[in-house]
mmCIF file of C-alpha atoms and ligand atoms in Angstrom:
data_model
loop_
_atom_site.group_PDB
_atom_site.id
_atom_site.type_symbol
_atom_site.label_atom_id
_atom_site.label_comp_id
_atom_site.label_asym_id
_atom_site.label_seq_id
_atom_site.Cartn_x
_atom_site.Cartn_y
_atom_site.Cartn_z
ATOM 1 C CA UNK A 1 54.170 -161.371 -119.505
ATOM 2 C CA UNK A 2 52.254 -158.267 -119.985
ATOM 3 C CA UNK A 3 49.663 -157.184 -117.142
ATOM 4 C CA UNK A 4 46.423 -158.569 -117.642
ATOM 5 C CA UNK A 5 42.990 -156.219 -117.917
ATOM 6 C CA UNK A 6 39.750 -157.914 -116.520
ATOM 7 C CA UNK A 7 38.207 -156.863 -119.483
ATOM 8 C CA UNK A 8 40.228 -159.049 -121.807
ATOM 9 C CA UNK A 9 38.680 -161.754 -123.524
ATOM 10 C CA UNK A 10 40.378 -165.029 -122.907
ATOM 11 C CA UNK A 11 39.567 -168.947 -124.061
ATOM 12 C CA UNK A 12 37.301 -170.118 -121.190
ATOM 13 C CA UNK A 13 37.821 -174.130 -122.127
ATOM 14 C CA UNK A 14 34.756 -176.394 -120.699
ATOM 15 C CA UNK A 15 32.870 -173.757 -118.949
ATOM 16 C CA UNK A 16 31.630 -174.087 -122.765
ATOM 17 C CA UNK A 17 29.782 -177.037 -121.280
ATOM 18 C CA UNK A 18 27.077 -174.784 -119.437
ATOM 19 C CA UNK A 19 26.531 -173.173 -122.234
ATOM 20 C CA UNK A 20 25.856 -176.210 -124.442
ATOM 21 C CA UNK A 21 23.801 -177.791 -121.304
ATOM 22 C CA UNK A 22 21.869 -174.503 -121.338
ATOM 23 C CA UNK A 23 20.870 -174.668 -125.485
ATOM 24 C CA UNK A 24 20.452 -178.710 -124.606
ATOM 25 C CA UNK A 25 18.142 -177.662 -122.139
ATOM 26 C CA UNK A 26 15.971 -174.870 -123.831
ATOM 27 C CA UNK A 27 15.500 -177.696 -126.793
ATOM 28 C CA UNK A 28 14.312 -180.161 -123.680
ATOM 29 C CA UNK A 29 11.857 -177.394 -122.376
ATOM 30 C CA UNK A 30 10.561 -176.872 -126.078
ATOM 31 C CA UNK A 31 10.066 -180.765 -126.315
ATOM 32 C CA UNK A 32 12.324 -181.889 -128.819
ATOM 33 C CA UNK A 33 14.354 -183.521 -127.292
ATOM 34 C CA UNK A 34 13.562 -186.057 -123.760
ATOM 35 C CA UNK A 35 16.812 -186.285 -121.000
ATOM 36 C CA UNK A 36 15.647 -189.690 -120.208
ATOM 37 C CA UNK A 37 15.677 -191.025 -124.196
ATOM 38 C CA UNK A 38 18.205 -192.590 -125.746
ATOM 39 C CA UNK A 39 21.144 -190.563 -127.434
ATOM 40 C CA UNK A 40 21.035 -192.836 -130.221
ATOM 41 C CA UNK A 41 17.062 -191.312 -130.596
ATOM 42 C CA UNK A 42 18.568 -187.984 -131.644
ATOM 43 C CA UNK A 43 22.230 -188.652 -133.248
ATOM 44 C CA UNK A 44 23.070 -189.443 -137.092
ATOM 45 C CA UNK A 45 25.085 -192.438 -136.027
ATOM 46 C CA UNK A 46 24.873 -194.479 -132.893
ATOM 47 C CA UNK A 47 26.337 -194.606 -130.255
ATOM 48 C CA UNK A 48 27.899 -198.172 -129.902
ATOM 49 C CA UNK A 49 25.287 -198.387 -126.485
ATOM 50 C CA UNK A 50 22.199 -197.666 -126.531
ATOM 51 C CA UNK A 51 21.627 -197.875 -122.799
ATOM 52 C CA UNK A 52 23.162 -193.816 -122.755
ATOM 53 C CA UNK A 53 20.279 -191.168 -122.581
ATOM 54 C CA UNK A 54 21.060 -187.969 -123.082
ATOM 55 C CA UNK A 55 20.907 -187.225 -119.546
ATOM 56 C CA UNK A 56 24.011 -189.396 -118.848
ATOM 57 C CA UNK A 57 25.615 -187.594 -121.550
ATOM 58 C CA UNK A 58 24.989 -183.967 -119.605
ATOM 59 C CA UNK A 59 25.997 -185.579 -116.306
ATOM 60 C CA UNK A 60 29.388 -187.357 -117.426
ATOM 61 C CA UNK A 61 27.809 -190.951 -116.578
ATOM 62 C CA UNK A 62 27.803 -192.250 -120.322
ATOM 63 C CA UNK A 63 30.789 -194.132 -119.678
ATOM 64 C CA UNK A 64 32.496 -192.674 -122.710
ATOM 65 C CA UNK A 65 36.334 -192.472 -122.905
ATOM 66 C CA UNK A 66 37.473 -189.325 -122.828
ATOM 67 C CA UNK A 67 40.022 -189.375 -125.943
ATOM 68 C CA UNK A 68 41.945 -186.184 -124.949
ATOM 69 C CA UNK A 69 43.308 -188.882 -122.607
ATOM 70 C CA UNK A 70 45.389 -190.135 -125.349
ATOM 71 C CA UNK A 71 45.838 -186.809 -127.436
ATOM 72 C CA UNK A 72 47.752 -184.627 -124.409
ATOM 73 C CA UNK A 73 49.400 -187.771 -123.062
ATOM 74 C CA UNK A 74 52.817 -185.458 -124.321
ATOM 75 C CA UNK A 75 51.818 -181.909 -123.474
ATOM 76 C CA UNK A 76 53.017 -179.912 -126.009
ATOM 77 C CA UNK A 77 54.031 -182.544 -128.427
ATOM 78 C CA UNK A 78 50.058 -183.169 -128.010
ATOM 79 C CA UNK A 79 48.966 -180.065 -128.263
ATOM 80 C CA UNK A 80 51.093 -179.096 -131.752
ATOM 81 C CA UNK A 81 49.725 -182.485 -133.409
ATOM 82 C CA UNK A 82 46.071 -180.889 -133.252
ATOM 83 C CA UNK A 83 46.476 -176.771 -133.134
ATOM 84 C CA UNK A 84 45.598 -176.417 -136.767
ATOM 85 C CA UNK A 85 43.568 -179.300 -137.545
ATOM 86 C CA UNK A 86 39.646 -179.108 -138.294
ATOM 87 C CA UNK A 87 37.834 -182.248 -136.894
ATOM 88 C CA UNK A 88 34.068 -183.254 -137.411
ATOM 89 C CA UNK A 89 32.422 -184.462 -134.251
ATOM 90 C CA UNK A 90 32.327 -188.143 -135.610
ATOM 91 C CA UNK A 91 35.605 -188.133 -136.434
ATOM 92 C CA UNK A 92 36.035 -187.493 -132.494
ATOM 93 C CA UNK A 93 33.684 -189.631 -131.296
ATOM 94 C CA UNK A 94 35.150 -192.404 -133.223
ATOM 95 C CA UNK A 95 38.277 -191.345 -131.253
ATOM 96 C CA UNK A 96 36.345 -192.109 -127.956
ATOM 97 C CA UNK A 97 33.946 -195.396 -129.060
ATOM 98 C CA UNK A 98 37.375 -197.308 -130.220
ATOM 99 C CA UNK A 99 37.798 -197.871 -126.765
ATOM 100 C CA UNK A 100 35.472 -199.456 -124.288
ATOM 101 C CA UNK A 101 33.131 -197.436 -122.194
ATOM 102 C CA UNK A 102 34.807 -196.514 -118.271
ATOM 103 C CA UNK A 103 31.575 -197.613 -116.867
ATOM 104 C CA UNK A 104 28.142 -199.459 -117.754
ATOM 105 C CA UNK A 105 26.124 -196.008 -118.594
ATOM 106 C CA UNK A 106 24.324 -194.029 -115.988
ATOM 107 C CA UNK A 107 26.668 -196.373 -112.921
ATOM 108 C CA UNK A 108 29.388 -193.569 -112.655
ATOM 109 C CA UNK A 109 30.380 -189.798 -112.847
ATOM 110 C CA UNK A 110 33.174 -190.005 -115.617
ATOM 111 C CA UNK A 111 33.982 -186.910 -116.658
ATOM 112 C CA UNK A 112 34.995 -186.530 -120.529
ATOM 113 C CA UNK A 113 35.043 -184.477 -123.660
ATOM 114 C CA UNK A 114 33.662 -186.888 -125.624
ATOM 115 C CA UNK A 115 29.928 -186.198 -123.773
ATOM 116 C CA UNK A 116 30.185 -182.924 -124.606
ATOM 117 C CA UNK A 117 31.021 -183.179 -128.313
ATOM 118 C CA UNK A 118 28.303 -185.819 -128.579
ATOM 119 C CA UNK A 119 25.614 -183.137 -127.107
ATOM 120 C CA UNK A 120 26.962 -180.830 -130.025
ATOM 121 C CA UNK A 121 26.276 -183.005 -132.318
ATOM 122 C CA UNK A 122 22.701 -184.217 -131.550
ATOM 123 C CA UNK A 123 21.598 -180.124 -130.843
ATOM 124 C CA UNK A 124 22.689 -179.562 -134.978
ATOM 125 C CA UNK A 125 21.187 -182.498 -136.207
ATOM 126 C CA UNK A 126 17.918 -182.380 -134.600
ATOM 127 C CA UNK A 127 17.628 -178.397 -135.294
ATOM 128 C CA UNK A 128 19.524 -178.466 -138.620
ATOM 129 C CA UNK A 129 21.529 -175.513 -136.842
ATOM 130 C CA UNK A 130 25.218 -174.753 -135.844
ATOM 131 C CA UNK A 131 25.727 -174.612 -132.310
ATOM 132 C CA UNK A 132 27.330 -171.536 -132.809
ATOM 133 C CA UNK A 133 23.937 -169.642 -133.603
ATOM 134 C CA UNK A 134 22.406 -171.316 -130.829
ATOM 135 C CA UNK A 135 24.833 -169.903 -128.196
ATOM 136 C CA UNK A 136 24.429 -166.401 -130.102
ATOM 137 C CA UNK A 137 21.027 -166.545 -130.769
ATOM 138 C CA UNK A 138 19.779 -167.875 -126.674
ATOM 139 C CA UNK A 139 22.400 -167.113 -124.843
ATOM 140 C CA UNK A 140 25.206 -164.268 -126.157
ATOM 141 C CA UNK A 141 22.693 -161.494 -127.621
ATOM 142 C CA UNK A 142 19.748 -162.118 -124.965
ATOM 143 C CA UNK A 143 22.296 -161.536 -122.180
ATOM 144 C CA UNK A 144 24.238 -158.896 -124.087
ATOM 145 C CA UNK A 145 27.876 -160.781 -123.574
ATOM 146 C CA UNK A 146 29.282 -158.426 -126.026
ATOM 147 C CA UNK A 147 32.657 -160.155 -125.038
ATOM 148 C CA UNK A 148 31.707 -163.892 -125.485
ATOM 149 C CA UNK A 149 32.066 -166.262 -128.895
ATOM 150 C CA UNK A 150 32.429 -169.412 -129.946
ATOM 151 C CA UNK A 151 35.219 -169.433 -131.703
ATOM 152 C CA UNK A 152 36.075 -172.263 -133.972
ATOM 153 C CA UNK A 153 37.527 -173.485 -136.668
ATOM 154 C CA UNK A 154 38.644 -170.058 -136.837
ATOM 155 C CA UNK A 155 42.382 -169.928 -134.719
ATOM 156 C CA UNK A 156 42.434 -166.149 -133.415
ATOM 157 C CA UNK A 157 40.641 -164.421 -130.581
ATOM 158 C CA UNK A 158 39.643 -160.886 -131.838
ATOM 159 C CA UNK A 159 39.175 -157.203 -129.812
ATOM 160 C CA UNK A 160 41.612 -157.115 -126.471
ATOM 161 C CA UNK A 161 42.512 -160.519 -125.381
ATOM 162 C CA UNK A 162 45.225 -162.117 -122.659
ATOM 163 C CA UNK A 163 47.751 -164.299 -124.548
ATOM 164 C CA UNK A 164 47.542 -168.190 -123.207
ATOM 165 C CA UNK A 165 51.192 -170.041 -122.314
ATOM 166 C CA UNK A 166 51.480 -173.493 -121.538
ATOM 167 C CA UNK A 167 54.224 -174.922 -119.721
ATOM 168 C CA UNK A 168 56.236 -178.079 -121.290
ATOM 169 C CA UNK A 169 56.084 -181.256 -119.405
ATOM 170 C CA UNK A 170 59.806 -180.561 -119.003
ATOM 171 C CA UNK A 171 59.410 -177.741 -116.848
ATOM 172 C CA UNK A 172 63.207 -176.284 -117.858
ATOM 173 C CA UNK A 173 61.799 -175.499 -121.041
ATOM 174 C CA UNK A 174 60.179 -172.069 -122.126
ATOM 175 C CA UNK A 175 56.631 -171.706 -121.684
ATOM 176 C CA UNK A 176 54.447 -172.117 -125.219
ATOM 177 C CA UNK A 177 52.226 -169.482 -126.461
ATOM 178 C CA UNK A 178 49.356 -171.538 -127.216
ATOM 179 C CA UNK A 179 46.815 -168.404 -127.745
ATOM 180 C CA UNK A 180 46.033 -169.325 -131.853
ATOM 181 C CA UNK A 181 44.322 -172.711 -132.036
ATOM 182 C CA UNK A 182 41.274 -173.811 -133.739
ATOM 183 C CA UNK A 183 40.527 -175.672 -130.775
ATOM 184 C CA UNK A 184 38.926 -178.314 -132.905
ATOM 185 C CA UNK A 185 39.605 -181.300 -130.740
ATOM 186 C CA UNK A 186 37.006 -179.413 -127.978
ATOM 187 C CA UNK A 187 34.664 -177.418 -129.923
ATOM 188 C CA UNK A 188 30.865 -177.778 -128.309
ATOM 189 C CA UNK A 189 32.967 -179.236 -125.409
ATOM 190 C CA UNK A 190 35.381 -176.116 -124.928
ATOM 191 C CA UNK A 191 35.490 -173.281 -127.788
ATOM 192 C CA UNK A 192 33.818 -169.990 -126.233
ATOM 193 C CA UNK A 193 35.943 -167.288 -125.864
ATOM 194 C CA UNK A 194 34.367 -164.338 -123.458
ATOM 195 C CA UNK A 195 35.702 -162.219 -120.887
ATOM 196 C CA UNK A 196 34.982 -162.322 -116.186
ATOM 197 C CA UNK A 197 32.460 -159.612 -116.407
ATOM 198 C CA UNK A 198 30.563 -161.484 -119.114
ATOM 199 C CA UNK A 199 30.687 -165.046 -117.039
ATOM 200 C CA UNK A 200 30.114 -163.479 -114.312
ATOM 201 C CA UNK A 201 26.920 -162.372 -115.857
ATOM 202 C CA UNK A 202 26.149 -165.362 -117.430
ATOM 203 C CA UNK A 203 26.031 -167.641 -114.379
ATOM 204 C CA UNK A 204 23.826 -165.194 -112.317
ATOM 205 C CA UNK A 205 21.268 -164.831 -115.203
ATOM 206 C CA UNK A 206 21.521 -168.966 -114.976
ATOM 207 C CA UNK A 207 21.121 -169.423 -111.408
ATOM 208 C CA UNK A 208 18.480 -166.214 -111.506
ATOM 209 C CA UNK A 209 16.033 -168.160 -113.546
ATOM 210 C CA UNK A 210 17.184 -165.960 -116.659
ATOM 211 C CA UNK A 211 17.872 -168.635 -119.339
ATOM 212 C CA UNK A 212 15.530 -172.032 -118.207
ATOM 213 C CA UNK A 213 12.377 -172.539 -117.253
ATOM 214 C CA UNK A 214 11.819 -173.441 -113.354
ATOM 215 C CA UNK A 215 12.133 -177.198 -114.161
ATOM 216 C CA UNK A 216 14.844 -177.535 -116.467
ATOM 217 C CA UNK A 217 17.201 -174.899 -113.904
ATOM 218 C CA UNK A 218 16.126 -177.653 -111.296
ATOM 219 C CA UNK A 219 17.512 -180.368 -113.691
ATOM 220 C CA UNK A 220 20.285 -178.627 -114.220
ATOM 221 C CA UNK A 221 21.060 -178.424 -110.784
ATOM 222 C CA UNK A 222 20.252 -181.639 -108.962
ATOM 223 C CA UNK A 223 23.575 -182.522 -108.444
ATOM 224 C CA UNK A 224 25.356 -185.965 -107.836
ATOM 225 C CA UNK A 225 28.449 -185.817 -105.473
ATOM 226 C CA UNK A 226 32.123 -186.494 -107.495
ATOM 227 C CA UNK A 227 34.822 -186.446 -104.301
ATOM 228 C CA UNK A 228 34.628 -188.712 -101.567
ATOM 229 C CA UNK A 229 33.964 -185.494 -99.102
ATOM 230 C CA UNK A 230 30.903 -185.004 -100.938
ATOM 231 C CA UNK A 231 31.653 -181.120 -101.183
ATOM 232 C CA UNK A 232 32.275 -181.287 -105.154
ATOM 233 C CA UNK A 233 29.471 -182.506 -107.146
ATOM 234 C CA UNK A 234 28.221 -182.418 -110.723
ATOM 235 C CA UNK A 235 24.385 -181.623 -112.028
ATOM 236 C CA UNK A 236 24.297 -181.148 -116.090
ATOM 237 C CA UNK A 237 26.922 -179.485 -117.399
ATOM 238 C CA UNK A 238 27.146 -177.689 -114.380
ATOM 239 C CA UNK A 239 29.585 -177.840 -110.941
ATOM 240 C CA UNK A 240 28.817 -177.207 -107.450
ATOM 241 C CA UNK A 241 31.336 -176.486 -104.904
ATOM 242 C CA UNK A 242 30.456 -176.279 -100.807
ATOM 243 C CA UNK A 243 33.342 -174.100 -99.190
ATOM 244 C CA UNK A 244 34.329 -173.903 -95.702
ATOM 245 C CA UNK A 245 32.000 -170.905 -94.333
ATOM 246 C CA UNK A 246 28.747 -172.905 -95.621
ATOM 247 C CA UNK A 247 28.199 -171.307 -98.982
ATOM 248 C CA UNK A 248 27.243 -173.435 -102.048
ATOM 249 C CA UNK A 249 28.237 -171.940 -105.457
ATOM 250 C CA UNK A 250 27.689 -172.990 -108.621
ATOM 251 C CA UNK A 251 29.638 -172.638 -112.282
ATOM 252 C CA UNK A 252 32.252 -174.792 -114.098
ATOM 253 C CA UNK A 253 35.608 -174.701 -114.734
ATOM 254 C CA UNK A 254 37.608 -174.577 -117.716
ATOM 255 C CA UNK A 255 41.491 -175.776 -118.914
ATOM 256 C CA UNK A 256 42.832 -174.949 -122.536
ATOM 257 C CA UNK A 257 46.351 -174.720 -123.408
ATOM 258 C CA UNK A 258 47.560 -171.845 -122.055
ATOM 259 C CA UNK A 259 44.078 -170.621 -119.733
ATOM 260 C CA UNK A 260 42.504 -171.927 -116.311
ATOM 261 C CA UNK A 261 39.288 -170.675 -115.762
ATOM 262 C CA UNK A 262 36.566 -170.590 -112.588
ATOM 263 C CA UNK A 263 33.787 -168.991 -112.947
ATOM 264 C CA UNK A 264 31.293 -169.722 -109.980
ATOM 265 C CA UNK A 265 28.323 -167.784 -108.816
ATOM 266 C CA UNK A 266 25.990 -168.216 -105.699
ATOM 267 C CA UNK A 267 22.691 -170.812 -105.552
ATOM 268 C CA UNK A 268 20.557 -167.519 -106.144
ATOM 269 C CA UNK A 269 22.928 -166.134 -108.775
ATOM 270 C CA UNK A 270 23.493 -162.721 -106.952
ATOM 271 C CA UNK A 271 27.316 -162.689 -106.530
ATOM 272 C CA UNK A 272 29.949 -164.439 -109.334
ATOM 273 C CA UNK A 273 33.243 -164.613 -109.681
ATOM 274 C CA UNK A 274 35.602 -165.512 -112.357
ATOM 275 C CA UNK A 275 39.314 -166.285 -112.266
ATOM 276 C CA UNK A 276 41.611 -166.506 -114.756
ATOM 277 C CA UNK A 277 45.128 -167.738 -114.881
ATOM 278 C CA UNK A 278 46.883 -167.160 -118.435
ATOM 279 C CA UNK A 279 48.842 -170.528 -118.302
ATOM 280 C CA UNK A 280 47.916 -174.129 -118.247
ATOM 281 C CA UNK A 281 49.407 -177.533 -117.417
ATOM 282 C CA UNK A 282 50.941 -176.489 -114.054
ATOM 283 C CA UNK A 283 48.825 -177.281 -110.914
ATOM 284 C CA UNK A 284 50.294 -175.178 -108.711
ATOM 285 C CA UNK A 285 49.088 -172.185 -110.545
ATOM 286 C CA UNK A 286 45.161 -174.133 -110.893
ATOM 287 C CA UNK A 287 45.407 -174.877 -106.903
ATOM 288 C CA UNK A 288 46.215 -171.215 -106.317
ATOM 289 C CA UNK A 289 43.647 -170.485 -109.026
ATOM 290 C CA UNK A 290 40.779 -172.744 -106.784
ATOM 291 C CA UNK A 291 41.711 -171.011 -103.532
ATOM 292 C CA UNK A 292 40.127 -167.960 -105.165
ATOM 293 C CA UNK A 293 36.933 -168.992 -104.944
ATOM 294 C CA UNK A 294 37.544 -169.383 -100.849
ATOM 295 C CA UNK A 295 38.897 -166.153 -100.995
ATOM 296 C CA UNK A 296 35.744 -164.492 -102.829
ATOM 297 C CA UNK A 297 32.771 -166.052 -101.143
ATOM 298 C CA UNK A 298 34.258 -166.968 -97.773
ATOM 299 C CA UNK A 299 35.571 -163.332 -97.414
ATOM 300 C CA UNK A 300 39.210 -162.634 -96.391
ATOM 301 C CA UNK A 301 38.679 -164.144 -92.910
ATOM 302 C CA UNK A 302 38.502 -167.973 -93.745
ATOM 303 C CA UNK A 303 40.999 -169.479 -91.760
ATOM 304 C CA UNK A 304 43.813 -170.545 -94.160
ATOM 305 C CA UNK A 305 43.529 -174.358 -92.877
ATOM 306 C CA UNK A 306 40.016 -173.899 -93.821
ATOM 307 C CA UNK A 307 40.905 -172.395 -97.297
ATOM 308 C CA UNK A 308 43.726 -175.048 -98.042
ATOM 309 C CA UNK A 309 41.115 -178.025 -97.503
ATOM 310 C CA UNK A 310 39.054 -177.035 -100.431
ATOM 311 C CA UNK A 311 41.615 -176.521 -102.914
ATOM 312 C CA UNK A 312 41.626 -179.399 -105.161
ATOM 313 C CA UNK A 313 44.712 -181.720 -105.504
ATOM 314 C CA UNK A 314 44.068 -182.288 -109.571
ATOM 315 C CA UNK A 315 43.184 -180.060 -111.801
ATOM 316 C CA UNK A 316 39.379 -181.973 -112.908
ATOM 317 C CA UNK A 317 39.393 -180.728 -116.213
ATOM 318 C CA UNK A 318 41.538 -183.376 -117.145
ATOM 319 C CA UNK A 319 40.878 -186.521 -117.600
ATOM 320 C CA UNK A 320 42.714 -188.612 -114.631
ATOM 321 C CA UNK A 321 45.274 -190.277 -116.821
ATOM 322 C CA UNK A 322 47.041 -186.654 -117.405
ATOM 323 C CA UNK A 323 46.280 -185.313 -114.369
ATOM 324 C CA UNK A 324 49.948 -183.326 -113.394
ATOM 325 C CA UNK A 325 50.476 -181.816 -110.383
HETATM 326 C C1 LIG B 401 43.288 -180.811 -122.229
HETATM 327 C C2 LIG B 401 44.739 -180.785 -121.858
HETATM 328 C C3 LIG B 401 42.385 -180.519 -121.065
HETATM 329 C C4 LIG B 401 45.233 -179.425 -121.368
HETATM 330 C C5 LIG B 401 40.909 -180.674 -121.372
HETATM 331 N N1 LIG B 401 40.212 -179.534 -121.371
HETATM 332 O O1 LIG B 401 40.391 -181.750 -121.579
HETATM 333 C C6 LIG B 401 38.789 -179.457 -121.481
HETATM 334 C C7 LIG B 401 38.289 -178.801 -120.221
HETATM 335 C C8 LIG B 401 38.310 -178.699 -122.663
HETATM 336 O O2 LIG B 401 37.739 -179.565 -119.418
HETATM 337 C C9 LIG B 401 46.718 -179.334 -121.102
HETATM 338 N N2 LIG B 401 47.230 -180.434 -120.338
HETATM 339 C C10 LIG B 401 46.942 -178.016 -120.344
HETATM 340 C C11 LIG B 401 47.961 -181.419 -120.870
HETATM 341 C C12 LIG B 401 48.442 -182.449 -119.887
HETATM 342 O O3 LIG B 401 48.246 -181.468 -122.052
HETATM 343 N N3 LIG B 401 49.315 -183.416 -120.497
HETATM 344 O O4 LIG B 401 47.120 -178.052 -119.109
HETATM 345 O O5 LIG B 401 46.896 -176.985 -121.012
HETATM 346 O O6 LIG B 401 38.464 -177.578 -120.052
#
């Protein structure tokens, strides 16, 4: 594999969440749109509950099956059914209310695409607007992330990029470039493209008060503990980690075929850090990947008992049922 530049752009998978919670939340603070309404207030065609607000929806307790569950149950098999196709978010949604929800909404953290894709969906109908000029028009060109896109239906990543290679289920077999997809099953829940330097700047102009208001950045991160420790925890669209030397950082993390990302910044937004690993479906490469963050906040002298505890054992981007290790 060719060396990889930090400057090259790469697919950074769900931390395209933030981004939508961020437009999500700029709508809220403009008052068109409530967290504690119903999603079926706001959506073309409802939701088969309408107990599901839209805050559930940004927090992963909607209850709604995540149906990449079913479409990456064969890795690579999986992944060639859906590289070219174009879906609409209904037709994915469908995917998800076919099944029953995972939980009554708002009684669990859940975490799914489907949330995501629904949040895409109500931000173009109630502004008439594709997401993509939303991202560009409050986030990308405010911030200057001259490196970041949302790229979809369109399949290839433009200006200097790091190729993406997933590894078969059978591990004997050659890895998979997976770079050229129109990542169509994920769009509002995983399509932006961008680069570290431009995460990096986009999660301490977050947690700097940059992109929300006072209230909604509070929103955004009153977070709800998702591991039994309680040192991983969710607010909306957002992740919080607490590592071993006492230092709480904030970001999200991202899985594609072929890319694990972390991109994680401090509570005031003054240091970030992104990792990127150019292959996907192998957990030993995402648990090396998570010890990063240890190794960037906690500073070279965290005890490596210390730095092993907080790696996690599944890679959270996907939904249980795939989890590998
Ligand atoms: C999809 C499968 C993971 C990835 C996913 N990603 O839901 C969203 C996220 C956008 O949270 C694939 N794994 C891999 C498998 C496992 O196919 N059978 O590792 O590239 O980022």
């Amino acid at each position: 594999m060719p060396r990889y530049r930090p400057a090259r752009r790469f697919r950074a998978g769900s931390v395209t969440k933030t981004f939508t919670a961020v437009v999500l939340l700029q709508l809220a603070a403009e008052g068109r749109v409530d967290l504690d309404s119903p999603a079926n207030r706001y959506l073309p065609e409802p939701l088969p509950d309408d107990r599901i607000t839209v805050r559930h929806l940004l927090g992963h307790r909607s209850g709604l099956y995540d149906y990449t569950n079913d479409m990456f149950h064969d890795t690579v098999p999986g992944f060639e059914a859906v590289r070219n196709k174009v879906f609409s978010y209904q037709e994915l949604i469908g995917l998800s209310t076919a099944r029953p929800l995972n939980n009554a909404p708002g009684a669990a953290y859940s975490y799914s695409n489907t949330n995501f894709v629904v949040l895409g969906q109500l931000i173009e109908h109630i502004t008439g607007t594709p997401v993509a000029t939303h991202y560009r028009q409050r986030i990308f060109e405010p911030l200057w992330l001259r490196n970041t896109s949302y790229v979809h239906p369109g399949t290839t990543l433009s200006g200097s990029y790091a190729r993406g290679y997933l590894r078969p289920d059978d591990t004997g077999l050659p890895l998979v470039d997976s770079t050229e997809q129109t990542l169509s099953w994920a769009q509002s829940a995983g399509a932006v493209v961008s680069n570290a330097a431009d995460l990096n700047r986009f999660f301490s102009a977050l947690l700097s008060g940059r992109l929300l208001p006072d209230r909604q950045l509070r929103e955004m991160t009153t977070m709800v503990p998702v591991t039994a420790d309680g040192k991983q925890s969710y607010g909306l669209g957002l992740r919080s980690r607490q590592l071993s030397c006492g230092t709480t950082v904030h970001g999200h993390t991202g899985t594609v075929q072929g890319y694990y990302t972390y991109a994680f910044t401090t509570s005031d937004g003054t240091r970030s850090m992104t990792s990127l690993a150019n292959t996907s479906n192998n957990g030993t490469v995402n648990a090396t990947l998570g010890a990063t963050l240890e190794a960037s906040f906690c500073g070279s002298g965290a005890a490596a008992s210390r730095r092993t505890a907080s790696v996690p054992s599944f890679t959270e981007d996907i939904a249980p049922r795939i989890t590998r290790n």
